Short mmCIF file of N, CA and C in Angstrom, two decimals:
data_model
loop_
_atom_site.label_atom_id
_atom_site.label_comp_id
_atom_site.label_asym_id
_atom_site.label_seq_id
_atom_site.Cartn_x
_atom_site.Cartn_y
_atom_site.Cartn_z
N ARG A 1 -7.86 -201.91 -12.19
CA ARG A 1 -6.54 -202.06 -11.30
C ARG A 1 -5.60 -200.94 -12.18
N SER A 2 -5.30 -200.67 -11.41
CA SER A 2 -3.84 -199.39 -11.67
C SER A 2 -2.39 -200.07 -12.14
N TRP A 3 -1.46 -199.74 -12.65
CA TRP A 3 -0.47 -200.24 -12.99
C TRP A 3 0.40 -199.55 -12.78
N PRO A 4 1.65 -199.19 -11.74
CA PRO A 4 2.44 -198.70 -12.18
C PRO A 4 3.18 -198.02 -13.34
N THR A 5 3.40 -197.06 -13.33
CA THR A 5 4.17 -196.26 -14.64
C THR A 5 5.82 -196.19 -14.67
N TYR A 6 6.22 -195.97 -15.84
CA TYR A 6 7.63 -195.98 -15.82
C TYR A 6 8.34 -195.22 -15.08
N GLY A 7 7.68 -194.13 -15.35
CA GLY A 7 7.80 -192.51 -14.15
C GLY A 7 7.89 -192.85 -12.96
N ASP A 8 6.71 -193.90 -12.30
CA ASP A 8 6.89 -194.30 -10.68
C ASP A 8 8.32 -195.50 -10.62
N LEU A 9 8.32 -196.21 -11.23
CA LEU A 9 9.51 -197.05 -11.20
C LEU A 9 10.87 -196.56 -11.12
N PHE A 10 10.88 -195.79 -12.19
CA PHE A 10 12.08 -195.11 -12.78
C PHE A 10 12.66 -193.69 -12.29
N LYS A 11 14.12 -193.17 -11.96
CA LYS A 11 14.31 -191.90 -11.50
C LYS A 11 14.68 -191.50 -12.49
N VAL A 12 14.87 -190.20 -12.74
CA VAL A 12 15.30 -189.25 -13.95
C VAL A 12 16.46 -189.64 -14.83
N SER A 13 17.51 -190.45 -13.68
CA SER A 13 18.73 -190.66 -14.14
C SER A 13 18.34 -191.88 -14.79
N ALA A 14 17.73 -192.95 -14.58
CA ALA A 14 17.19 -194.08 -15.67
C ALA A 14 16.65 -194.01 -16.55
N ARG A 15 15.60 -192.96 -16.98
CA ARG A 15 15.01 -192.38 -17.98
C ARG A 15 16.34 -191.80 -18.77
N GLN A 16 16.86 -191.04 -18.73
CA GLN A 16 18.24 -190.31 -19.47
C GLN A 16 18.57 -191.28 -19.59
N ALA A 17 19.52 -192.85 -19.08
CA ALA A 17 20.10 -193.62 -19.65
C ALA A 17 19.52 -194.58 -21.30
N TYR A 18 18.51 -194.51 -20.63
CA TYR A 18 17.34 -195.10 -21.41
C TYR A 18 17.11 -194.51 -22.96
N GLN A 19 17.24 -192.77 -22.61
CA GLN A 19 16.97 -192.15 -24.15
C GLN A 19 18.28 -192.11 -24.69
N ASP A 20 19.01 -192.26 -23.79
CA ASP A 20 20.66 -191.77 -24.18
C ASP A 20 21.23 -193.37 -25.24
N TYR A 21 21.14 -194.62 -24.74
CA TYR A 21 21.24 -195.74 -25.61
C TYR A 21 20.03 -195.87 -26.55
N TYR A 22 19.10 -195.51 -26.50
CA TYR A 22 18.21 -195.94 -27.50
C TYR A 22 17.94 -194.74 -28.19
N LYS A 23 18.11 -193.77 -27.72
CA LYS A 23 18.05 -192.45 -28.64
C LYS A 23 16.33 -192.21 -28.73
N SER A 24 15.66 -192.55 -27.78
CA SER A 24 13.91 -192.36 -28.00
C SER A 24 14.20 -192.40 -26.33
N PRO A 25 12.99 -191.47 -26.12
CA PRO A 25 12.67 -191.18 -24.65
C PRO A 25 11.45 -192.68 -24.02
N LEU A 26 11.81 -192.69 -22.79
CA LEU A 26 11.30 -194.06 -21.96
C LEU A 26 10.02 -193.43 -21.09
N GLU A 27 8.72 -193.04 -22.09
CA GLU A 27 7.76 -192.21 -21.34
C GLU A 27 7.34 -192.20 -19.90
N PRO A 28 7.27 -191.71 -19.39
CA PRO A 28 7.33 -191.96 -17.82
C PRO A 28 5.67 -191.75 -17.57
N LYS A 29 4.71 -191.71 -18.40
CA LYS A 29 3.46 -192.06 -18.20
C LYS A 29 3.03 -193.07 -18.85
N GLN A 30 3.79 -194.24 -19.51
CA GLN A 30 3.35 -195.52 -20.39
C GLN A 30 3.29 -196.36 -18.96
N GLU A 31 3.18 -197.42 -19.12
CA GLU A 31 2.21 -198.34 -18.15
C GLU A 31 3.36 -199.50 -18.07
N SER A 32 3.81 -199.71 -16.98
CA SER A 32 4.39 -200.75 -16.89
C SER A 32 3.92 -201.87 -16.52
N PHE A 33 4.72 -203.11 -15.64
CA PHE A 33 4.14 -204.41 -15.08
C PHE A 33 5.11 -205.00 -13.85
N ASN A 34 4.72 -206.03 -13.31
CA ASN A 34 5.18 -206.64 -12.54
C ASN A 34 5.97 -208.23 -12.97
N ALA A 35 6.59 -208.07 -13.29
CA ALA A 35 7.12 -209.55 -14.27
C ALA A 35 7.72 -210.74 -13.62
N GLY A 36 7.06 -210.95 -12.14
CA GLY A 36 6.81 -212.15 -11.53
C GLY A 36 6.91 -213.31 -12.18
N LEU A 37 5.75 -213.27 -13.01
CA LEU A 37 5.83 -213.94 -14.17
C LEU A 37 5.47 -213.74 -15.82
N TYR A 38 6.51 -213.85 -16.45
CA TYR A 38 6.32 -213.50 -18.07
C TYR A 38 6.33 -214.55 -19.23
N ALA A 39 6.35 -214.39 -20.12
CA ALA A 39 6.41 -215.45 -21.44
C ALA A 39 7.01 -214.46 -22.34
N VAL A 40 8.49 -214.99 -23.42
CA VAL A 40 9.34 -213.90 -23.96
C VAL A 40 9.08 -214.97 -25.40
N ASN A 41 9.29 -214.37 -26.47
CA ASN A 41 9.09 -214.73 -27.52
C ASN A 41 10.89 -215.40 -28.00
N LEU A 42 11.78 -215.71 -27.58
CA LEU A 42 12.86 -216.23 -27.95
C LEU A 42 13.32 -216.01 -29.13
N LYS A 43 12.86 -216.57 -30.13
CA LYS A 43 13.20 -216.34 -31.21
C LYS A 43 13.34 -215.30 -31.76
N ARG A 44 12.10 -214.45 -31.38
CA ARG A 44 12.33 -212.41 -31.89
C ARG A 44 13.72 -211.92 -30.91
N TRP A 45 13.87 -212.36 -29.77
CA TRP A 45 14.68 -211.47 -29.03
C TRP A 45 16.18 -211.84 -29.49
N ARG A 46 16.00 -213.23 -30.12
CA ARG A 46 17.53 -213.68 -30.57
C ARG A 46 17.99 -212.63 -31.61
N THR A 47 16.62 -212.40 -32.41
CA THR A 47 16.62 -211.94 -34.15
C THR A 47 16.71 -210.36 -33.73
N ASP A 48 15.98 -210.13 -32.50
CA ASP A 48 16.54 -208.38 -32.03
C ASP A 48 17.97 -208.32 -31.23
N GLY A 49 18.65 -209.57 -31.49
CA GLY A 49 20.07 -209.16 -30.07
C GLY A 49 20.02 -208.57 -28.98
N VAL A 50 18.53 -209.20 -28.63
CA VAL A 50 18.63 -208.72 -27.09
C VAL A 50 19.27 -209.05 -26.12
N ALA A 51 20.13 -209.98 -26.45
CA ALA A 51 21.38 -210.57 -25.13
C ALA A 51 22.43 -209.42 -24.85
N GLY A 52 22.55 -208.71 -26.40
CA GLY A 52 23.67 -207.42 -26.00
C GLY A 52 22.71 -206.34 -25.11
N GLU A 53 21.76 -206.38 -25.07
CA GLU A 53 21.01 -205.32 -24.66
C GLU A 53 20.65 -205.40 -22.64
N VAL A 54 20.71 -206.75 -22.99
CA VAL A 54 20.40 -206.94 -21.30
C VAL A 54 21.59 -207.10 -20.87
N ALA A 55 22.91 -207.44 -21.48
CA ALA A 55 24.23 -207.22 -20.73
C ALA A 55 25.00 -205.48 -20.52
N HIS A 56 24.03 -205.10 -22.23
CA HIS A 56 24.37 -203.33 -21.65
C HIS A 56 23.89 -202.76 -20.18
N TRP A 57 22.63 -203.06 -19.98
CA TRP A 57 21.62 -202.44 -18.96
C TRP A 57 22.33 -203.20 -18.08
N LEU A 58 22.99 -204.15 -17.47
CA LEU A 58 23.27 -204.55 -16.46
C LEU A 58 24.38 -204.38 -15.65
N ALA A 59 25.46 -203.95 -17.04
CA ALA A 59 26.66 -203.17 -16.85
C ALA A 59 26.67 -202.14 -16.21
N ALA A 60 25.74 -201.21 -16.91
CA ALA A 60 25.74 -200.08 -16.94
C ALA A 60 24.90 -199.94 -15.28
N ASN A 61 23.60 -200.31 -15.16
CA ASN A 61 23.44 -200.60 -13.61
C ASN A 61 24.95 -200.85 -12.30
N LYS A 62 26.20 -201.73 -12.85
CA LYS A 62 26.67 -201.93 -12.24
C LYS A 62 27.43 -201.09 -11.65
N ALA A 63 27.92 -200.37 -13.14
CA ALA A 63 28.85 -198.89 -12.88
C ALA A 63 28.21 -198.00 -12.27
N ALA A 64 26.77 -197.42 -12.48
CA ALA A 64 26.41 -196.37 -11.98
C ALA A 64 24.57 -196.83 -11.19
N PRO A 65 24.56 -197.07 -9.94
CA PRO A 65 23.03 -197.67 -9.82
C PRO A 65 22.18 -197.01 -10.68
N LEU A 66 21.29 -197.18 -11.98
CA LEU A 66 20.00 -196.84 -12.13
C LEU A 66 18.78 -197.17 -11.51
N TRP A 67 18.47 -198.06 -10.71
CA TRP A 67 17.35 -199.00 -10.21
C TRP A 67 17.79 -199.58 -9.02
N ASP A 68 16.56 -199.65 -7.79
CA ASP A 68 16.88 -200.38 -6.92
C ASP A 68 16.27 -201.63 -7.12
N PHE A 69 15.94 -202.32 -7.88
CA PHE A 69 14.49 -203.38 -8.10
C PHE A 69 15.28 -204.58 -8.48
N GLY A 70 16.21 -205.36 -8.53
CA GLY A 70 17.14 -206.19 -8.94
C GLY A 70 17.45 -206.05 -10.64
N THR A 71 17.16 -207.26 -10.65
CA THR A 71 16.97 -206.92 -12.44
C THR A 71 15.65 -206.98 -13.50
N GLN A 72 14.77 -206.72 -12.34
CA GLN A 72 13.23 -206.63 -13.51
C GLN A 72 13.46 -205.28 -13.97
N PRO A 73 13.76 -204.42 -13.57
CA PRO A 73 14.16 -202.91 -14.85
C PRO A 73 14.48 -203.40 -15.89
N VAL A 74 15.52 -204.20 -16.03
CA VAL A 74 16.53 -204.84 -17.09
C VAL A 74 15.06 -205.21 -17.75
N LEU A 75 14.20 -206.30 -17.85
CA LEU A 75 12.94 -206.52 -18.52
C LEU A 75 12.07 -205.49 -18.88
N LEU A 76 11.72 -204.36 -17.40
CA LEU A 76 11.00 -203.37 -18.30
C LEU A 76 11.28 -202.60 -19.58
N PHE A 77 12.63 -202.27 -19.06
CA PHE A 77 13.60 -201.67 -20.52
C PHE A 77 13.55 -202.30 -21.59
N LEU A 78 13.46 -203.53 -21.96
CA LEU A 78 13.72 -204.57 -22.75
C LEU A 78 12.00 -204.00 -23.46
N ALA A 79 11.21 -204.46 -22.52
CA ALA A 79 9.58 -204.75 -22.80
C ALA A 79 8.99 -202.78 -23.69
N ALA A 80 9.56 -202.03 -23.14
CA ALA A 80 9.30 -200.43 -23.47
C ALA A 80 10.20 -200.49 -24.59
N ARG A 81 10.85 -200.74 -25.28
CA ARG A 81 11.78 -200.87 -26.15
C ARG A 81 11.13 -201.62 -27.49
N HIS A 82 10.91 -202.70 -27.32
CA HIS A 82 10.69 -204.37 -28.02
C HIS A 82 8.95 -204.14 -28.07
N GLY A 83 8.13 -203.75 -27.15
CA GLY A 83 7.19 -203.55 -27.03
C GLY A 83 6.77 -205.29 -25.99
N TRP A 84 5.09 -204.95 -25.69
CA TRP A 84 4.89 -206.12 -24.84
C TRP A 84 3.21 -206.02 -25.14
N ASP A 85 2.96 -207.42 -24.36
CA ASP A 85 1.18 -207.66 -24.28
C ASP A 85 1.03 -208.00 -22.48
N ARG A 86 -0.41 -207.79 -22.33
CA ARG A 86 -0.58 -207.80 -20.63
C ARG A 86 -0.91 -209.39 -21.26
N LEU A 87 -0.48 -210.53 -19.79
CA LEU A 87 -0.81 -211.44 -19.95
C LEU A 87 -2.42 -211.62 -19.02
N PRO A 88 -3.03 -212.51 -19.02
CA PRO A 88 -4.44 -212.34 -18.35
C PRO A 88 -4.30 -212.20 -16.85
N ALA A 89 -4.58 -211.70 -16.31
CA ALA A 89 -4.73 -211.43 -14.72
C ALA A 89 -4.05 -213.00 -13.98
N LEU A 90 -4.90 -213.97 -14.26
CA LEU A 90 -4.83 -215.04 -13.62
C LEU A 90 -3.55 -216.08 -13.89
N TRP A 91 -2.40 -215.28 -15.21
CA TRP A 91 -1.15 -215.47 -14.98
C TRP A 91 -0.58 -215.28 -14.09
N ASN A 92 -0.77 -214.46 -13.30
CA ASN A 92 0.18 -213.90 -12.52
C ASN A 92 -0.55 -212.95 -11.23
N VAL A 93 -1.06 -214.29 -10.18
CA VAL A 93 -2.34 -213.82 -9.11
C VAL A 93 -0.94 -212.95 -8.65
N ASN A 94 -0.79 -211.80 -8.07
CA ASN A 94 0.14 -211.51 -7.72
C ASN A 94 -0.09 -210.54 -5.93
N GLY A 95 0.20 -210.37 -5.25
CA GLY A 95 0.33 -209.77 -3.97
C GLY A 95 0.53 -210.47 -2.93
N LEU A 96 0.90 -212.28 -2.82
CA LEU A 96 0.56 -212.58 -1.71
C LEU A 96 1.87 -212.51 -0.68
N GLY A 97 2.89 -212.18 -1.14
CA GLY A 97 3.82 -210.98 -0.42
C GLY A 97 3.02 -210.38 0.45
N TYR A 98 2.28 -209.70 0.10
CA TYR A 98 1.62 -208.28 0.86
C TYR A 98 0.12 -208.96 1.89
N HIS A 99 -0.80 -210.09 1.02
CA HIS A 99 -1.83 -210.21 1.53
C HIS A 99 -2.53 -210.90 1.42
N ALA A 100 -3.18 -211.73 1.87
CA ALA A 100 -3.94 -213.23 1.70
C ALA A 100 -4.84 -212.83 0.53
N MET A 101 -5.33 -214.19 -0.04
CA MET A 101 -5.98 -214.14 -0.67
C MET A 101 -7.57 -215.31 -0.61
N SER A 102 -8.75 -215.08 -1.17
CA SER A 102 -9.53 -216.51 -0.89
C SER A 102 -8.99 -217.43 -1.49
N GLU A 103 -9.27 -218.74 -1.19
CA GLU A 103 -9.08 -220.11 -1.17
C GLU A 103 -9.68 -220.35 -3.22
N ALA A 104 -10.64 -219.35 -3.81
CA ALA A 104 -11.47 -218.98 -4.65
C ALA A 104 -10.71 -218.91 -5.61
N ASP A 105 -10.02 -217.43 -5.24
CA ASP A 105 -9.37 -216.56 -6.08
C ASP A 105 -7.69 -217.90 -6.50
N LEU A 106 -7.26 -218.28 -5.23
CA LEU A 106 -5.93 -219.30 -5.47
C LEU A 106 -6.41 -220.38 -6.35
N ASP A 107 -7.51 -220.91 -6.18
CA ASP A 107 -7.49 -222.37 -6.63
C ASP A 107 -7.46 -222.03 -8.40
N ALA A 108 -8.58 -220.79 -8.95
CA ALA A 108 -8.60 -220.30 -10.36
C ALA A 108 -7.11 -219.79 -10.77
N ALA A 109 -6.33 -219.80 -10.10
CA ALA A 109 -5.29 -218.57 -10.67
C ALA A 109 -4.49 -219.73 -11.36
N TRP A 110 -3.36 -219.43 -12.65
CA TRP A 110 -2.63 -220.43 -13.41
C TRP A 110 -0.93 -219.96 -12.55
N GLY A 111 -1.13 -218.56 -12.09
CA GLY A 111 0.58 -218.57 -11.52
C GLY A 111 0.24 -217.87 -10.16
N LEU A 112 1.50 -218.39 -9.17
CA LEU A 112 1.00 -217.34 -8.12
C LEU A 112 2.54 -216.77 -7.89
N HIS A 113 2.20 -215.56 -7.51
CA HIS A 113 3.32 -214.45 -7.42
C HIS A 113 3.52 -213.95 -5.85
N TRP A 114 4.56 -214.26 -4.67
CA TRP A 114 4.78 -213.77 -3.64
C TRP A 114 5.47 -212.29 -3.66
N SER A 115 4.98 -211.25 -4.22
CA SER A 115 5.31 -209.94 -4.54
C SER A 115 5.91 -208.82 -3.43
N GLY A 116 5.86 -209.60 -2.28
CA GLY A 116 6.33 -208.72 -1.33
C GLY A 116 6.84 -209.09 -0.23
N LYS A 117 7.48 -208.56 0.50
CA LYS A 117 8.56 -209.19 1.62
C LYS A 117 8.62 -210.69 1.95
N GLN A 118 6.95 -210.83 2.26
CA GLN A 118 6.89 -212.41 2.83
C GLN A 118 6.68 -213.13 1.85
N LYS A 119 7.77 -214.06 1.60
CA LYS A 119 8.19 -215.41 0.48
C LYS A 119 7.77 -216.50 1.21
N PRO A 120 7.03 -217.68 0.13
CA PRO A 120 6.27 -218.99 1.16
C PRO A 120 7.23 -219.38 1.75
N TRP A 121 8.58 -219.37 1.78
CA TRP A 121 8.95 -220.21 2.42
C TRP A 121 9.76 -219.73 3.61
N GLN A 122 8.87 -218.53 4.49
CA GLN A 122 8.94 -218.04 5.93
C GLN A 122 8.05 -218.29 6.39
N ALA A 123 7.95 -218.22 7.62
CA ALA A 123 6.87 -218.54 8.60
C ALA A 123 5.82 -217.56 7.96
N HIS A 124 4.68 -217.86 7.92
CA HIS A 124 3.28 -217.12 8.21
C HIS A 124 3.33 -216.69 6.84
N ALA A 125 3.84 -216.77 6.13
CA ALA A 125 3.41 -216.11 4.44
C ALA A 125 2.41 -216.81 4.06
N ALA A 126 1.32 -216.20 3.59
CA ALA A 126 0.15 -216.13 2.97
C ALA A 126 0.34 -217.55 1.61
N ALA A 127 -0.75 -218.39 1.77
CA ALA A 127 -0.61 -219.59 0.74
C ALA A 127 0.56 -220.35 0.89
N ALA A 128 1.43 -220.40 1.85
CA ALA A 128 2.83 -221.20 2.18
C ALA A 128 2.19 -222.48 1.86
N ALA A 129 1.11 -223.41 2.52
CA ALA A 129 1.29 -224.79 2.07
C ALA A 129 1.08 -224.77 0.07
N ARG A 130 0.75 -224.19 -0.08
CA ARG A 130 0.36 -224.35 -1.54
C ARG A 130 1.73 -224.42 -2.65
N TRP A 131 2.68 -223.42 -1.83
CA TRP A 131 4.16 -223.39 -2.61
C TRP A 131 4.74 -224.69 -2.05
N ALA A 132 4.71 -225.25 -0.63
CA ALA A 132 5.40 -225.99 -0.32
C ALA A 132 5.14 -227.27 -0.80
N ALA A 133 3.97 -227.62 -1.19
CA ALA A 133 3.43 -228.88 -2.15
C ALA A 133 4.22 -229.03 -3.27
N TYR A 134 4.78 -228.01 -3.62
CA TYR A 134 5.79 -227.97 -5.28
C TYR A 134 7.28 -227.62 -4.98
N ALA A 135 7.77 -227.54 -4.02
CA ALA A 135 8.86 -226.52 -3.70
C ALA A 135 9.57 -227.98 -2.70
N GLY A 136 9.45 -229.16 -2.89
CA GLY A 136 10.21 -230.39 -1.98
C GLY A 136 10.50 -229.80 -0.73
N THR A 137 9.28 -228.86 0.32
CA THR A 137 10.04 -228.48 1.22
C THR A 137 10.24 -229.40 2.43
N THR A 138 10.72 -229.55 3.39
CA THR A 138 11.32 -230.25 4.36
C THR A 138 10.36 -230.09 6.09
N CYS A 139 9.52 -229.31 5.69
CA CYS A 139 8.17 -228.83 6.70
C CYS A 139 9.00 -228.41 8.08
N SER A 140 9.54 -227.66 8.03
CA SER A 140 10.64 -227.03 8.84
C SER A 140 11.14 -227.82 9.95
N GLY A 141 11.55 -229.42 9.13
CA GLY A 141 12.40 -230.46 9.61
C GLY A 141 11.05 -230.96 10.70
N HIS A 142 9.71 -230.80 10.91
CA HIS A 142 8.62 -231.26 11.79
C HIS A 142 7.70 -231.63 11.45
N GLY A 143 7.86 -231.99 10.12
CA GLY A 143 6.43 -233.04 9.56
C GLY A 143 7.13 -233.67 8.42
N VAL A 144 6.04 -234.12 7.32
CA VAL A 144 6.03 -234.39 6.15
C VAL A 144 5.06 -233.81 5.05
N CYS A 145 6.09 -233.91 4.44
CA CYS A 145 5.49 -232.62 2.84
C CYS A 145 4.13 -233.83 2.01
N THR A 146 3.02 -233.29 1.94
CA THR A 146 1.86 -233.86 1.15
C THR A 146 2.14 -233.00 -0.03
N ALA A 147 0.76 -233.65 -0.99
CA ALA A 147 0.53 -232.71 -1.99
C ALA A 147 0.03 -231.15 -1.62
N GLY A 148 -0.87 -231.56 -0.37
CA GLY A 148 -1.93 -230.89 0.35
C GLY A 148 -0.93 -229.37 1.21
N GLY A 149 0.13 -229.46 1.22
CA GLY A 149 0.79 -228.72 2.16
C GLY A 149 1.71 -229.82 3.59
N CYS A 150 1.99 -229.31 4.66
CA CYS A 150 2.47 -230.44 5.45
C CYS A 150 1.58 -230.95 6.61
N ARG A 151 2.23 -231.78 6.74
CA ARG A 151 1.22 -232.77 7.88
C ARG A 151 2.33 -232.89 8.72
N CYS A 152 1.73 -231.92 10.09
CA CYS A 152 3.00 -231.74 11.29
C CYS A 152 3.16 -232.78 12.31
N GLU A 153 4.25 -233.21 12.85
CA GLU A 153 4.02 -233.96 13.79
C GLU A 153 3.87 -233.53 14.93
N ALA A 154 3.44 -234.58 16.05
CA ALA A 154 3.13 -233.90 17.17
C ALA A 154 3.29 -232.60 18.09
N GLY A 155 2.92 -231.92 18.43
CA GLY A 155 3.65 -230.35 19.44
C GLY A 155 3.74 -229.76 17.98
N ARG A 156 3.32 -229.65 16.59
CA ARG A 156 4.00 -228.54 15.96
C ARG A 156 2.38 -228.14 14.79
N SER A 157 2.29 -227.15 14.20
CA SER A 157 1.31 -226.79 13.65
C SER A 157 1.74 -225.18 12.61
N GLY A 158 0.89 -225.05 12.10
CA GLY A 158 1.38 -223.67 10.79
C GLY A 158 1.38 -224.52 9.69
N ASP A 159 1.56 -223.74 8.73
CA ASP A 159 1.68 -224.09 7.35
C ASP A 159 2.91 -224.70 7.36
N LEU A 160 3.75 -224.35 7.38
CA LEU A 160 5.23 -225.11 7.27
C LEU A 160 5.29 -226.10 8.90
N CYS A 161 4.89 -226.31 9.40
CA CYS A 161 4.92 -226.95 10.84
C CYS A 161 6.29 -226.47 11.30
N ASP A 162 6.07 -224.53 11.35
CA ASP A 162 7.11 -224.45 11.97
C ASP A 162 7.12 -223.30 13.51
N GLN A 163 6.00 -223.58 14.07
CA GLN A 163 5.30 -223.50 15.34
C GLN A 163 5.35 -224.62 16.10
N ALA A 164 5.65 -224.19 17.50
CA ALA A 164 5.66 -225.17 18.30
C ALA A 164 4.17 -224.77 19.31
N THR A 165 3.23 -226.27 19.27
CA THR A 165 2.07 -225.53 20.30
C THR A 165 2.03 -226.61 21.58
#
């Protein structure tokens, strides 16, 4: 799989801000990641004073927007600065917001990531029933939430009982 690079994700002004703050460049060809699921060594982050860096980047982006991706770029800047390791792909089965996946891939996953516009609480999202089983969903008010998803009342269908039949 091809992973996005820092150059793909950050415009020149963001890379310049990184260089100004850290006094070292953010390499545009350096591989990055989607932080839908990540693990952090909190002891190391505390020792390294990462909380101050987070505050800096949030304030800097608020003053003059450096990116368009919520708070994930802060994690990407921190990872570029402090280093990171890629988790096995099963920890972040990514892309459910864009496309459906096989039941076998979903069953093998350790973490599911709805990384696109379709989130599991929206009608017709891929694998929504898997999310609903853990989310305490109300099945759109037209069914009963079970460990396997929603059990719809008569006259309703869909993963979240959101469709009239």
